[in-house]
Amino acid sequence: MTSKKAHLQLASLLGAVLTALPGLAVAAPAAKPNVIFILADNVGYGDMGPYGGGELRGYPTPRTDQLAREGIRLTQYLVEPGCTPSRAALMTGQYSIRNGLSLLGLPGGPNKLSAKAYTMGQLFKDAGYATAIFGKWHLGGEPESLPGAHGFDEYYGIPPESSWDAAADIPQVMQTHSAGNIPEKVLIEKGGWMVQQKGNGPLERVKPFTLAVRAEVDNELTDRSIAFMKKEAAAGKPFFLYLPFSMGHAPNLPSKEFAGKSRVGQYGDKMMEGDHHVGQVLDALKELKIEDNTIVVFASDNGPSGQYFMTWDASGLGLPDMGSPGPFRGSLGEPTEGSIRTFAFIRWPGHVQPNTTSYAMFSIMDFMPTFATILGTKLPADRAIDGVDQTAVLYGKSETGARESLLTFIGPDIVAARWKQWRLYFKDIALTGSGQQMLGGMFSSAAPMYYPKIYNIEVDPHEDLQLPNYLWAGAPIFKVVGEYEASVAKYPNPPSGNLTNFRGR
Amino acid sequence: MTSKKAHLQLASLLGAVLTALPGLAVAAPAAKPNVIFILADNVGYGDMGPYGGGELRGYPTPRTDQLAREGIRLTQYLVEPGCTPSRAALMTGQYSIRNGLSLLGLPGGPNKLSAKAYTMGQLFKDAGYATAIFGKWHLGGEPESLPGAHGFDEYYGIPPESSWDAAADIPQVMQTHSAGNIPEKVLIEKGGWMVQQKGNGPLERVKPFTLAVRAEVDNELTDRSIAFMKKEAAAGKPFFLYLPFSMGHAPNLPSKEFAGKSRVGQYGDKMMEGDHHVGQVLDALKELKIEDNTIVVFASDNGPSGQYFMTWDASGLGLPDMGSPGPFRGSLGEPTEGSIRTFAFIRWPGHVQPNTTSYAMFSIMDFMPTFATILGTKLPADRAIDGVDQTAVLYGKSETGARESLLTFIGPDIVAARWKQWRLYFKDIALTGSGQQMLGGMFSSAAPMYYPKIYNIEVDPHEDLQLPNYLWAGAPIFKVVGEYEASVAKYPNPPSGNLTNFRGR
């Protein structure tokens, strides 16, 4: 916050002088800024250079370091504990459970985005934007769940109900093949196809999603993104580009260009590759002379995948993904801070002060209302919107932001909550075993125990010390839960995946 | 390493131009550079800004960030798993066990520095330097163990056999008083005195080491350091200043000036205070116009103290120390990477390229031979020196440095070893329970089990995945152990503290 203060002071002191300096120009908000949302996959809080990763971990991330210098770095960016839930929250500005997506989507599974959902794609389309998603959707493959049904003009990527492991995310295949030797036949049988969709047209198979394609896929997505940017810039049409990379998701197969580039194996190689792709997007904006009128977000969907997810090398030998939650506890699928806090950068020259850091609680759900405010549009009033407008954080006008609480769901259960610096678990759901909860107990090893736990996440980031003396903090948390339950009474949730509908949700 | 390469390139490109720029002057090594060694206490790898702490954790560290920009940041700086052992290794360039100091020194305990030890103080004194230590010695209070017996002209600090918790480090007192309410009477009875020594004269009591003195002690040490620097600069005499701060050691009682300065309680306040004191030293060097001829090291002695060590606030309420080992596992007293890897910065304008990072293995023992090389002097040939000359790392001439292995001792046992990126435990000594091993089982909760474990610390920094496929890496490690044992046969170790002398050591 200090640096932010410094910048505000600087701004007020230098006043008009600043307008002369590129990147500090205090311009009026542009009517329709382009928005590029780059989403990494299972990359932890501690993985990128500006958060203590990057070069310190054996893989320099110079372009991400550049983003930190040119924009705002969020140190309390909060998400949901898994890919599908976080992406549902990002796309809708609602807790994933409100769209029945609070568990990981699996091919053939029950979780899919409902036709009623109002998404970020639709928000931008309704505002007259060209819209595209290149990469991983993971919100369901039914016609009403596809990107084309939710405002995206263009979609190219992996199967919309699948993740990057493609066929490997099907347990039987996982158990009988390492990703290094899944027969192409199996991949294709299991629906391992690259797909595309034009507007709300049919989903078309483009080519088999082989491991060779898998290794180079972020190259392909970046190329298509830059082509899209050039096309829309030439047409003078504002655009929204959603770019959910494979970067970080096991198996971390680096592209030919980056294989062996880091000292620390495939995970490091893939971080360097992703950093390079982010740089390619930044370079394209500069080349197109639209960087001042483009908001760039680079963030992750959830914490690191932990040891349950292996990085397969060509020999099929399992090495652990080395994603780090930084000082926090746990990884993907757990309700702990290390699972739901990760990295986020936002750059918007002239509007977001460069080289600033904010510790405001900022949920992935908050992007939707924040963008709505920037566009001057409204979100639908016929549903509960859990995200809040955080433009004041972007503009450096608020240190603490508009959010002071967050609930964490796993399936139909509220398992944990944050209120200010307090973190409460409603029951102890065995914090060992990364991913076991999110994956419906696939890896479950420990039986849950039932009693509340409370931690002060600021003084005890690793959640080592329960604080019986602080159980009073439960009161405001239960108030938040009560408000959520009232909203559910008014706007009932759909059935939530493959768990029983605990407590009526 | 990338930024290092960039800088070397820069240097070769700009050549003479650089000599015009302060801080980049490519001068010939000065005959006798001043050396200031600032040592933090139990501050973890993840605690300072340039390692993912600082502002990200709620306490900005701008002066440490400055050190990172102006010097080299070591990402594989390795120490011993506790205060006394690490400080013994720093002072002698040998594994602490070679001086019988491989366990934590406790008042009345058997561990003390032997008269035969050749220390860094003596090294600089023999080279004609003025020498001083202000702060914590922790290598014994016997006449032959005191700083004055080991080359230091001036000593002011806490009792030489004690740590910052003073009386609170005596278990009975620890159990009956929180540091917030230890009666001054008890402190004094237990030898809680601030002491001084001139040359090898008698140890003099200056004033009771009360909690009020404890809270302001780093202020006092900084003031005395700056006075010493001014005096010697005026006299034109090169100096060696050893400044072991209280910063980071429980109880983290911040000075009045910094109490409440961070958002995250006393630990954050104390980090900000320590960062400020580092800045005061840097400012004094600038003011005295000797910064170009002064080597500044800022490092920690070992990993964070973990939850076994509480930070007491005035109410006596225990809050956990929030020190973080970064992506590594464990804390003070354990043989894990999080205990033996921490932060280190080295600044030497014109000799160490600014804003560089090195991943070379660099032991705290390596400073002694490295300084000897810089001074052009030799270390005694009548003993085993475990440290190696790392000037090539400082000068940016070697990426990997002169070290490829390190042993870790707890008491008389070799409990773990590093060889390149491999980490081997000779037996599983229950990694739960921070500090329990180093403190002779004071906190012991789990019985040790006996089998080797091996990890790849670069791809698996948190030591989550044992690698049976990599047991071959045991061979080079056992070779290192064999070389150590041969050296012990030639130069026997003294009895090592209060544990039985396992395997003849």
Tab-separated table of N, CA, C and O in Angstrom, chain A residues 48-50 59-67 245 247 258 268-282 298:
chain	number	residue	atom	x	y	z
A	48	MET	N	5.080	-16.905	-9.709
A	48	MET	CA	5.580	-15.900	-10.651
A	48	MET	C	6.597	-14.975	-9.973
A	48	MET	O	6.540	-14.756	-8.759
A	49	GLY	N	7.493	-14.405	-10.782
A	49	GLY	CA	8.582	-13.582	-10.237
A	49	GLY	C	8.157	-12.564	-9.191
A	49	GLY	O	8.719	-12.509	-8.098
A	50	PRO	N	7.125	-11.757	-9.487
A	50	PRO	CA	6.774	-10.695	-8.529
A	50	PRO	C	6.165	-11.211	-7.218
A	50	PRO	O	5.910	-10.417	-6.315
A	59	TYR	N	13.293	-20.265	-12.900
A	59	TYR	CA	12.712	-19.976	-14.225
A	59	TYR	C	12.340	-18.495	-14.291
A	59	TYR	O	11.304	-18.076	-13.806
A	60	PRO	N	13.201	-17.672	-14.892
A	60	PRO	CA	12.917	-16.230	-14.961
A	60	PRO	C	11.579	-15.942	-15.648
A	60	PRO	O	11.205	-16.643	-16.599
A	61	THR	N	10.860	-14.932	-15.163
A	61	THR	CA	9.581	-14.524	-15.770
A	61	THR	C	9.599	-13.012	-16.044
A	61	THR	O	8.822	-12.264	-15.453
A	62	PRO	N	10.478	-12.585	-16.969
A	62	PRO	CA	10.692	-11.139	-17.162
A	62	PRO	C	9.459	-10.380	-17.628
A	62	PRO	O	9.266	-9.233	-17.224
A	63	ARG	N	8.607	-11.006	-18.443
A	63	ARG	CA	7.451	-10.271	-18.963
A	63	ARG	C	6.394	-10.097	-17.880
A	63	ARG	O	5.668	-9.098	-17.861
A	64	THR	N	6.293	-11.068	-16.982
A	64	THR	CA	5.378	-10.920	-15.847
A	64	THR	C	5.924	-9.873	-14.884
A	64	THR	O	5.168	-9.057	-14.346
A	65	ASP	N	7.252	-9.852	-14.698
A	65	ASP	CA	7.867	-8.808	-13.879
A	65	ASP	C	7.525	-7.438	-14.476
A	65	ASP	O	7.238	-6.482	-13.749
A	66	GLN	N	7.538	-7.369	-15.814
A	66	GLN	CA	7.186	-6.118	-16.499
A	66	GLN	C	5.739	-5.721	-16.181
A	66	GLN	O	5.460	-4.559	-15.879
A	67	LEU	N	4.828	-6.702	-16.220
A	67	LEU	CA	3.416	-6.415	-15.902
A	67	LEU	C	3.294	-5.827	-14.501
A	67	LEU	O	2.519	-4.903	-14.260
A	245	PHE	N	-4.892	-20.262	-20.817
A	245	PHE	CA	-3.746	-21.077	-21.239
A	245	PHE	C	-3.720	-22.444	-20.569
A	245	PHE	O	-4.343	-22.655	-19.525
A	247	MET	N	-0.756	-23.357	-19.499
A	247	MET	CA	0.350	-23.058	-18.590
A	247	MET	C	0.028	-23.423	-17.142
A	247	MET	O	-0.891	-22.852	-16.551
A	258	PHE	N	10.687	-24.280	-25.569
A	258	PHE	CA	11.011	-24.042	-24.160
A	258	PHE	C	11.420	-25.298	-23.386
A	258	PHE	O	11.832	-25.199	-22.231
A	268	GLY	N	9.039	-25.546	-14.634
A	268	GLY	CA	9.751	-24.295	-14.871
A	268	GLY	C	9.765	-23.914	-16.342
A	268	GLY	O	9.574	-22.744	-16.695
A	269	ASP	N	9.971	-24.910	-17.198
A	269	ASP	CA	9.939	-24.636	-18.646
A	269	ASP	C	8.591	-24.014	-19.025
A	269	ASP	O	8.521	-23.040	-19.763
A	270	LYS	N	7.521	-24.599	-18.474
A	270	LYS	CA	6.172	-24.143	-18.855
A	270	LYS	C	5.895	-22.741	-18.310
A	270	LYS	O	5.226	-21.941	-18.981
A	271	MET	N	6.434	-22.432	-17.125
A	271	MET	CA	6.271	-21.070	-16.601
A	271	MET	C	6.980	-20.074	-17.520
A	271	MET	O	6.448	-19.007	-17.827
A	272	MET	N	8.185	-20.440	-17.964
A	272	MET	CA	8.925	-19.543	-18.862
A	272	MET	C	8.183	-19.390	-20.183
A	272	MET	O	8.104	-18.296	-20.742
A	273	GLU	N	7.595	-20.500	-20.652
A	273	GLU	CA	6.860	-20.424	-21.915
A	273	GLU	C	5.643	-19.510	-21.758
A	273	GLU	O	5.399	-18.627	-22.588
A	274	GLY	N	4.889	-19.698	-20.682
A	274	GLY	CA	3.706	-18.872	-20.471
A	274	GLY	C	4.079	-17.399	-20.360
A	274	GLY	O	3.408	-16.529	-20.923
A	275	ASP	N	5.173	-17.125	-19.632
A	275	ASP	CA	5.647	-15.743	-19.496
A	275	ASP	C	5.959	-15.159	-20.877
A	275	ASP	O	5.605	-14.012	-21.176
A	276	HIS	N	6.575	-15.974	-21.724
A	276	HIS	CA	6.893	-15.549	-23.091
A	276	HIS	C	5.610	-15.225	-23.867
A	276	HIS	O	5.526	-14.194	-24.555
A	277	HIS	N	4.583	-16.061	-23.735
A	277	HIS	CA	3.321	-15.821	-24.457
A	277	HIS	C	2.649	-14.542	-23.969
A	277	HIS	O	2.115	-13.768	-24.762
A	278	VAL	N	2.696	-14.308	-22.644
A	278	VAL	CA	2.163	-13.046	-22.109
A	278	VAL	C	2.889	-11.879	-22.780
A	278	VAL	O	2.267	-10.912	-23.222
A	279	GLY	N	4.213	-12.022	-22.900
A	279	GLY	CA	4.995	-10.982	-23.559
A	279	GLY	C	4.602	-10.780	-25.012
A	279	GLY	O	4.558	-9.644	-25.504
A	280	GLN	N	4.296	-11.881	-25.703
A	280	GLN	CA	3.874	-11.750	-27.108
A	280	GLN	C	2.585	-10.937	-27.217
A	280	GLN	O	2.435	-10.110	-28.109
A	281	VAL	N	1.672	-11.148	-26.265
A	281	VAL	CA	0.411	-10.388	-26.264
A	281	VAL	C	0.709	-8.905	-26.008
A	281	VAL	O	0.196	-8.022	-26.701
A	282	LEU	N	1.588	-8.634	-25.024
A	282	LEU	CA	1.943	-7.234	-24.716
A	282	LEU	C	2.608	-6.581	-25.930
A	282	LEU	O	2.311	-5.432	-26.273
A	298	PHE	N	-3.685	-10.638	-16.009
A	298	PHE	CA	-3.009	-11.936	-16.029
A	298	PHE	C	-3.155	-12.518	-14.636
A	298	PHE	O	-2.722	-11.905	-13.658
